[in-house]
């Protein structure tokens, strides 16, 4: 990308990850970096064009004629949303992904970076999970729709590369959280759900706070701003078609209970945390290895988890009125 003028279209640009990339790009522009001088960035949400629709997808590409695409747009949700809507997650994401990748090919986009997830790997597996294991068996039953649709991105990337020489690749983030997250309880992931529900408990002066499930499952969480920095690196410096995991280290894996306690500390909530074990735990663990990333990008520093939680809770309290709630 160095030197030439680029137009980078970010699908899903109005969401959690898209808004983090937007902030990183704006910071670069403020610093007037050499890279930023040659790049025009376009951040799109569904109001700019419903990517499930082929004609609307083509209209978006005709309007902006991107040279590069970061493809984030997807039907996205937490455990309970996936469990209740596996068919929708499959069909909507299959349609979006096929339209975006085929239109990128038709418009001769030089590079596309799409997004998988560490939750799409086989449920019965050895640990740590790595990039070679995407298709080694069925995913966890709670989110098979989303998982199979995401796995097809990898198949499409290989097909466009093998048949047409396209540079279409993908990243595999672990669980993401941060400012501009989805705090709508019917579809949110665990961290925004706990942040929003604990804020509600504080406002109502509730003496107890319920965490769903046992609190025992293990997760790796990446702060959205860290993921955004790694997306910029992937766009500019990673040219393999093979997926690359973008995750914190294996040893940074935390239990859902410790997440709830970190959010309690950030909120300064004095009530008692209780667990509703009648609710599903979902996958017990999906520990992923970031060795490939560490090999290629040696000195990347992740934001400490507690600091990222503090910043996200503070953002939510400042922006609750306009956030997705
Ligand atoms: P998000 O906050 O829910 O944002 C989703 C984005 O996709 C929004 O900009 C949304 O636009 C757009 N979108 C949804 N349906 C669309 C459609 N039919 N046409 C056009 N745009 C559409 O999700 P996110 O957490 O940022 O996720 C971004 C990417 O990261 C996704 O591919 C997701 O699978 C992946 N990922 C997320 C996590 C996580 O923990 N959050 C973990 C691993 C991977 P509007 O809001 O304007 O409708
Ligand atoms: O982020 P989450 O919803 O999805 O986390 P996954 C679910 C875990 O958090 C379960 C517990 O152990 C839940 O019992 N939990 C506790 C809660 N309280 C809550 C709450 O109020 N809301 C939610 N949502 N969970 C998703 C996949 O799995 O990971 C998606 O289903 C996606 O496809 C995402 O890829 C990254 O981490 O279990």
Coordinates of C-alpha atoms and ligand atoms in Angstrom, one line a residue:
X1 CA 0.0 0.0 0.0
X2 CA 3.0 2.3 0.5
X3 CA 3.1 5.3 -1.8
X4 CA 0.0 4.7 -4.0
X5 CA -3.4 6.3 -3.3
X6 CA -5.8 3.8 -1.6
X7 CA -9.5 3.8 -0.8
X8 CA -10.3 1.5 2.0
X9 CA -13.9 0.5 2.4
X10 CA -14.8 -0.8 5.9
X11 CA -18.0 -2.8 5.8
X12 CA -19.6 -3.1 9.3
X13 CA -17.8 0.3 10.0
X14 CA -20.5 1.5 12.3
X15 CA -20.0 -1.4 14.8
X16 CA -17.7 -2.2 17.7
X17 CA -14.7 -3.2 15.7
X18 CA -15.4 -0.7 12.8
X19 CA -15.6 2.3 15.2
X20 CA -12.3 1.2 16.9
X21 CA -10.6 1.1 13.5
X22 CA -12.1 4.6 12.7
X23 CA -10.6 5.9 15.9
X24 CA -7.1 4.5 15.1
X25 CA -7.3 5.9 11.6
X26 CA -8.3 9.3 12.9
X27 CA -5.4 9.2 15.4
X28 CA -3.0 8.5 12.6
X29 CA -4.4 11.4 10.5
X30 CA -3.9 13.7 13.6
X31 CA -0.3 12.6 13.7
X32 CA -0.1 13.2 9.9
X33 CA 1.7 9.8 9.4
X34 CA 3.1 9.1 5.9
X35 CA 0.8 6.1 5.6
X36 CA -2.4 8.2 6.3
X37 CA -1.6 10.7 3.6
X38 CA -2.3 8.2 0.9
X39 CA -5.3 6.5 2.4
X40 CA -9.0 7.5 2.1
X41 CA -11.2 5.6 4.6
X42 CA -14.9 4.9 4.2
X43 CA -16.9 3.4 7.1
X44 CA -20.2 1.9 6.2
X45 CA -23.2 0.6 8.1
X46 CA -26.4 -1.1 6.9
X47 CA -28.0 2.3 6.2
X48 CA -25.3 2.8 3.5
X49 CA -26.4 -0.4 1.8
X50 CA -27.9 -3.8 3.0
X51 CA -25.1 -6.2 2.0
X52 CA -27.5 -9.1 2.0
X53 CA -28.7 -7.6 -1.3
X54 CA -26.4 -8.1 -4.3
X55 CA -27.6 -4.9 -6.1
X56 CA -27.1 -2.7 -3.1
X57 CA -23.7 -4.2 -2.5
X58 CA -22.7 -3.4 -6.1
X59 CA -24.1 0.2 -5.7
X60 CA -21.9 0.7 -2.7
X61 CA -18.8 -0.5 -4.5
X62 CA -19.7 1.6 -7.6
X63 CA -20.0 4.7 -5.3
X64 CA -16.7 4.3 -3.6
X65 CA -14.6 2.1 -6.0
X66 CA -12.5 0.8 -3.1
X67 CA -8.9 -0.5 -3.7
X68 CA -9.0 -2.3 -0.4
X69 CA -11.8 -3.7 1.8
X70 CA -11.9 -4.6 5.5
X71 CA -15.0 -6.8 5.7
X72 CA -16.6 -6.7 9.2
X73 CA -20.3 -6.5 8.3
X74 CA -22.1 -9.5 9.8
X75 CA -25.1 -10.6 11.9
X76 CA -23.2 -10.8 15.2
X77 CA -24.4 -11.7 18.7
X78 CA -23.7 -13.4 22.0
X79 CA -24.3 -17.0 23.1
X80 CA -28.1 -16.7 23.7
X81 CA -28.7 -14.8 20.5
X82 CA -26.9 -17.5 18.5
X83 CA -28.7 -20.3 20.3
X84 CA -32.1 -18.9 19.3
X85 CA -31.3 -17.8 15.7
X86 CA -28.8 -20.3 14.2
X87 CA -30.6 -20.3 10.8
X88 CA -30.7 -16.5 10.5
X89 CA -27.0 -16.3 11.5
X90 CA -26.2 -18.8 8.7
X91 CA -28.3 -17.3 5.9
X92 CA -27.6 -13.6 6.6
X93 CA -23.9 -14.1 6.9
X94 CA -23.7 -16.4 3.9
X95 CA -25.5 -13.7 1.8
X96 CA -23.4 -10.8 3.1
X97 CA -20.1 -12.7 2.7
X98 CA -20.8 -14.0 -0.9
X99 CA -21.9 -10.5 -2.0
X100 CA -19.0 -8.6 -0.5
X101 CA -16.3 -11.1 -1.8
X102 CA -17.8 -11.5 -5.3
X103 CA -18.2 -7.7 -5.7
X104 CA -14.7 -7.2 -4.4
X105 CA -13.5 -9.6 -7.2
X106 CA -15.7 -7.8 -9.8
X107 CA -14.3 -4.4 -8.8
X108 CA -10.7 -5.7 -8.8
X109 CA -10.2 -4.9 -5.2
X110 CA -6.5 -5.4 -4.5
X111 CA -7.0 -6.9 -1.0
X112 CA -9.8 -7.9 1.3
X113 CA -9.4 -8.7 5.0
X114 CA -12.4 -10.5 6.4
X115 CA -13.3 -11.6 9.9
X116 CA -13.7 -15.0 11.4
X117 CA -13.9 -15.8 15.1
X118 CA -12.2 -18.2 17.6
X119 CA -15.7 -19.5 18.4
X120 CA -16.0 -21.2 15.0
X121 CA -13.3 -23.8 15.6
X122 CA -14.2 -27.5 16.3
X123 CA -15.8 -28.0 19.7
X124 CA -14.0 -31.3 20.2
X125 CA -10.4 -30.3 19.8
X126 CA -6.9 -30.2 21.3
X127 CA -5.6 -27.0 22.8
X128 CA -4.4 -24.5 22.0
X129 CA -6.4 -24.0 18.8
X130 CA -4.4 -22.7 15.8
X131 CA -5.1 -21.5 12.3
X132 CA -4.8 -25.0 10.8
X133 CA -7.8 -26.3 12.7
X134 CA -10.7 -24.3 11.3
X135 CA -12.3 -27.2 9.4
X136 CA -11.3 -30.1 11.6
X137 CA -14.8 -31.0 12.9
X138 CA -18.2 -29.5 13.9
X139 CA -18.4 -26.3 15.9
X140 CA -20.1 -26.0 19.2
X141 CA -23.8 -26.6 18.9
X142 CA -24.8 -23.2 20.3
X143 CA -23.6 -21.3 17.2
X144 CA -23.3 -23.7 14.3
X145 CA -25.1 -21.3 12.0
X146 CA -22.6 -18.4 12.5
X147 CA -19.6 -20.8 12.6
X148 CA -20.3 -22.5 9.3
X149 CA -21.0 -19.2 7.6
X150 CA -17.7 -17.8 8.9
X151 CA -15.8 -20.9 7.8
X152 CA -17.1 -20.4 4.3
X153 CA -15.3 -17.1 4.2
X154 CA -12.0 -19.1 4.4
X155 CA -13.3 -21.4 1.6
X156 CA -14.2 -18.4 -0.6
X157 CA -10.9 -16.7 0.0
X158 CA -9.1 -19.9 -1.2
X159 CA -11.3 -20.1 -4.2
X160 CA -10.8 -16.5 -5.3
X161 CA -7.1 -16.9 -4.8
X162 CA -6.7 -20.2 -6.6
X163 CA -9.1 -19.4 -9.5
X164 CA -8.5 -15.6 -9.9
X165 CA -5.3 -14.8 -8.0
X166 CA -7.1 -12.5 -5.5
X167 CA -5.5 -11.5 -2.3
X168 CA -8.4 -12.2 0.0
X169 CA -7.5 -13.2 3.6
X170 CA -9.0 -13.3 7.0
X171 CA -8.3 -12.6 10.7
X172 CA -9.6 -14.7 13.6
X173 CA -10.2 -12.5 16.7
X174 CA -11.0 -13.9 20.1
X175 CA -13.9 -12.3 22.0
X176 CA -13.9 -8.5 21.5
X177 CA -15.2 -5.7 23.7
X178 CA -14.8 -1.9 24.0
X179 CA -16.5 1.4 23.3
X180 CA -19.4 1.4 20.7
X181 CA -20.2 -2.2 21.6
X182 CA -23.7 -3.7 21.3
X183 CA -25.3 -3.3 24.7
X184 CA -28.8 -4.6 23.6
X185 CA -29.4 -7.4 26.0
X186 CA -31.3 -9.6 23.5
X187 CA -28.2 -9.9 21.3
X188 CA -25.1 -8.6 23.2
X189 CA -22.0 -10.5 24.2
X190 CA -21.2 -11.1 27.9
X191 CA -19.0 -8.1 28.6
X192 CA -21.4 -5.4 27.3
X193 CA -24.3 -7.3 28.8
X194 CA -22.7 -7.3 32.3
X195 CA -21.6 -3.7 32.0
X196 CA -25.2 -2.6 31.0
X197 CA -27.0 -4.8 33.5
X198 CA -24.7 -3.8 36.4
X199 CA -25.3 -0.1 35.5
X200 CA -29.0 -0.8 35.7
X201 CA -28.5 -2.5 39.1
X202 CA -26.6 0.5 40.4
X203 CA -29.3 2.9 39.2
X204 CA -32.1 0.8 40.8
X205 CA -30.0 0.2 44.0
X206 CA -30.3 -3.6 43.6
X207 CA -28.5 -5.5 46.4
X208 CA -27.7 -8.5 44.2
X209 CA -26.5 -8.9 40.6
X210 CA -27.1 -12.1 38.5
X211 CA -24.5 -13.5 36.2
X212 CA -25.9 -16.1 33.8
X213 CA -24.4 -19.6 33.9
X214 CA -21.9 -20.9 36.3
X215 CA -19.2 -18.3 35.7
X216 CA -16.7 -21.1 35.1
X217 CA -16.2 -20.9 31.3
X218 CA -12.9 -19.5 30.1
X219 CA -12.5 -16.8 27.4
X220 CA -9.7 -14.7 25.9
X221 CA -10.8 -11.1 25.4
X222 CA -9.2 -8.5 23.2
X223 CA -9.8 -4.8 23.6
X224 CA -11.3 -3.4 20.4
X225 CA -8.7 -0.7 20.1
X226 CA -5.9 -3.3 20.2
X227 CA -7.7 -5.4 17.6
X228 CA -8.1 -2.2 15.4
X229 CA -4.3 -1.7 15.5
X230 CA -3.8 -5.3 14.5
X231 CA -6.3 -4.9 11.6
X232 CA -4.3 -2.0 10.3
X233 CA -1.1 -4.1 10.5
X234 CA -2.9 -7.0 8.7
X235 CA -4.1 -4.8 5.9
X236 CA -0.7 -3.2 5.3
X237 CA 1.7 -6.1 6.1
X238 CA 0.0 -9.6 6.0
X239 CA -0.4 -11.0 2.5
X240 CA -1.1 -14.7 3.0
X241 CA -4.5 -16.2 2.2
X242 CA -4.3 -18.3 5.3
X243 CA -6.2 -16.9 8.3
X244 CA -4.3 -15.4 11.2
X245 CA -5.5 -15.5 14.8
X246 CA -5.5 -12.1 16.5
X247 CA -5.9 -12.9 20.2
X248 CA -4.3 -12.1 23.6
X249 CA -1.9 -14.8 24.9
X250 CA -3.2 -18.2 26.1
X251 CA -2.3 -17.3 29.7
X252 CA -4.4 -14.2 29.5
X253 CA -7.6 -16.4 29.4
X254 CA -10.0 -15.5 32.2
X255 CA -13.2 -17.0 33.7
X256 CA -16.6 -15.3 33.3
X257 CA -16.6 -14.9 37.1
X258 CA -13.4 -12.9 37.0
X259 CA -14.9 -10.8 34.2
X260 CA -17.9 -10.0 36.4
X261 CA -15.6 -9.1 39.3
X262 CA -13.5 -6.8 37.1
X263 CA -16.7 -5.0 35.9
X264 CA -17.9 -4.8 39.5
X265 CA -14.7 -3.1 40.5
X266 CA -14.9 -0.7 37.6
X267 CA -18.6 0.2 38.4
X268 CA -17.8 0.3 42.2
X269 CA -20.9 -1.9 42.6
X270 CA -21.3 -2.9 46.3
X271 CA -24.0 -5.6 45.8
X272 CA -23.5 -9.4 45.9
X273 CA -22.8 -11.3 42.6
X274 CA -24.9 -14.5 42.3
X275 CA -25.0 -17.1 39.5
X276 CA -28.0 -18.4 37.7
X277 CA -26.8 -21.9 36.7
X278 CA -30.2 -22.6 35.0
X279 CA -28.8 -20.5 32.1
X280 CA -26.4 -22.0 29.5
X281 CA -22.6 -21.7 29.9
X282 CA -22.0 -22.2 26.1
X283 CA -18.5 -23.4 25.2
X284 CA -16.4 -24.1 28.2
X285 CA -13.2 -22.9 26.5
X286 CA -11.8 -22.0 23.0
X287 CA -8.2 -21.3 23.9
X288 CA -6.4 -20.0 20.8
X289 CA -2.7 -19.7 20.1
X290 CA -1.4 -16.3 18.9
X291 CA 2.0 -17.7 18.1
X292 CA 1.8 -16.9 14.4
X293 CA 1.0 -13.3 15.2
X294 CA 3.8 -13.1 17.8
X295 CA 6.2 -14.5 15.2
X296 CA 5.2 -11.9 12.6
X297 CA 4.5 -8.9 14.8
X298 CA 6.9 -9.4 17.7
X299 CA 6.6 -6.4 20.0
X300 CA 2.8 -5.8 20.0
X301 CA 1.6 -4.8 23.4
X302 CA -2.0 -5.6 24.5
X303 CA -3.9 -3.2 26.8
X304 CA -4.1 -4.8 30.3
X305 CA -7.6 -6.4 30.7
X306 CA -8.6 -4.5 33.8
X307 CA -7.6 -1.2 32.2
X308 CA -9.6 -2.0 29.1
X309 CA -12.7 -2.9 31.3
X310 CA -12.3 0.4 33.2
X311 CA -12.2 2.4 30.0
X312 CA -15.2 0.6 28.5
X313 CA -17.3 1.0 31.7
X314 CA -16.3 4.7 31.7
X315 CA -17.2 5.1 28.0
X316 CA -20.6 3.4 28.6
X317 CA -21.5 5.7 31.6
X318 CA -20.6 8.8 29.5
X319 CA -22.4 7.6 26.4
X320 CA -25.3 5.5 27.7
X321 CA -27.9 7.8 26.1
X322 CA -26.6 7.3 22.6
X323 CA -25.1 3.8 22.9
X324 CA -26.8 0.7 21.3
X325 CA -29.0 -0.2 24.3
Ligands
LIG1 P1 -21.4 -5.2 15.6 O1 -20.9 -4.2 16.6 O2 -22.6 -5.9 15.7 O3 -21.3 -4.5 14.1 C1 -21.8 -5.2 13.0 C2 -21.7 -4.3 11.8 O4 -22.2 -5.0 10.6 C3 -22.4 -3.0 11.9 O5 -21.7 -2.0 11.4 C4 -23.7 -3.3 11.1 O6 -24.3 -2.2 10.6 C5 -23.1 -4.2 10.0 N1 -24.1 -5.0 9.4 C6 -24.9 -6.0 9.9 N2 -25.7 -6.5 9.0 C7 -25.5 -5.8 7.9 C8 -26.1 -5.8 6.6 N3 -27.1 -6.6 6.3 N4 -25.6 -4.9 5.6 C9 -24.7 -4.1 5.9 N5 -24.0 -4.0 7.1 C10 -24.5 -4.8 8.1 O7 -20.3 -6.3 15.4 P2 -18.7 -6.3 15.7 O8 -18.5 -6.9 17.1 O9 -18.1 -5.0 15.4 O10 -18.2 -7.4 14.7 C11 -17.4 -7.0 13.6 C12 -16.8 -8.3 13.0 O11 -16.0 -8.9 14.0 C13 -17.9 -9.3 12.6 O12 -17.5 -9.9 11.3 C14 -17.8 -10.4 13.7 O13 -18.2 -11.6 13.2 C15 -16.4 -10.3 14.1 N6 -16.1 -10.8 15.4 C16 -16.7 -10.2 16.5 C17 -16.3 -10.6 17.8 C18 -16.9 -10.0 19.0 O14 -16.7 -10.5 20.1 N7 -17.6 -8.9 18.9 C19 -15.5 -11.7 18.0 C20 -14.9 -12.3 16.8 C21 -15.2 -11.8 15.6 P3 -25.5 -1.4 11.4 O15 -25.3 -1.5 12.8 O16 -25.5 -0.1 10.8 O17 -26.7 -2.2 11.0
LIG2 O1 -20.0 -13.4 24.9 P1 -20.9 -14.5 25.1 O2 -22.4 -14.3 25.0 O3 -20.7 -15.6 24.0 O4 -20.5 -15.2 26.5 P2 -19.6 -16.8 23.8 C1 -21.3 -16.2 27.0 C2 -20.8 -16.6 28.4 O5 -21.0 -15.6 29.3 C3 -21.7 -17.8 28.9 C4 -22.0 -16.0 30.3 O6 -20.9 -18.6 29.7 C5 -22.8 -17.1 29.6 O7 -23.4 -18.0 30.6 N1 -22.9 -14.8 30.6 C6 -23.1 -14.4 31.9 C7 -23.6 -14.1 29.8 N2 -24.0 -13.4 31.9 C8 -24.3 -13.2 30.6 C9 -25.1 -12.2 30.0 O8 -25.8 -11.4 30.6 N3 -25.1 -12.2 28.6 C10 -24.4 -13.1 27.9 N4 -24.4 -13.0 26.5 N5 -23.6 -14.0 28.4 C11 -20.0 -16.3 21.3 C12 -20.5 -17.0 20.0 O9 -19.8 -17.3 22.3 O10 -18.7 -15.7 21.0 C13 -20.7 -16.0 18.9 O11 -21.8 -17.6 20.3 C14 -19.5 -15.0 18.8 O12 -20.9 -16.7 17.7 C15 -18.9 -14.6 20.1 O13 -18.5 -15.6 18.0 C16 -17.5 -14.0 20.0 O14 -18.2 -16.3 24.0 O15 -20.0 -17.9 24.7

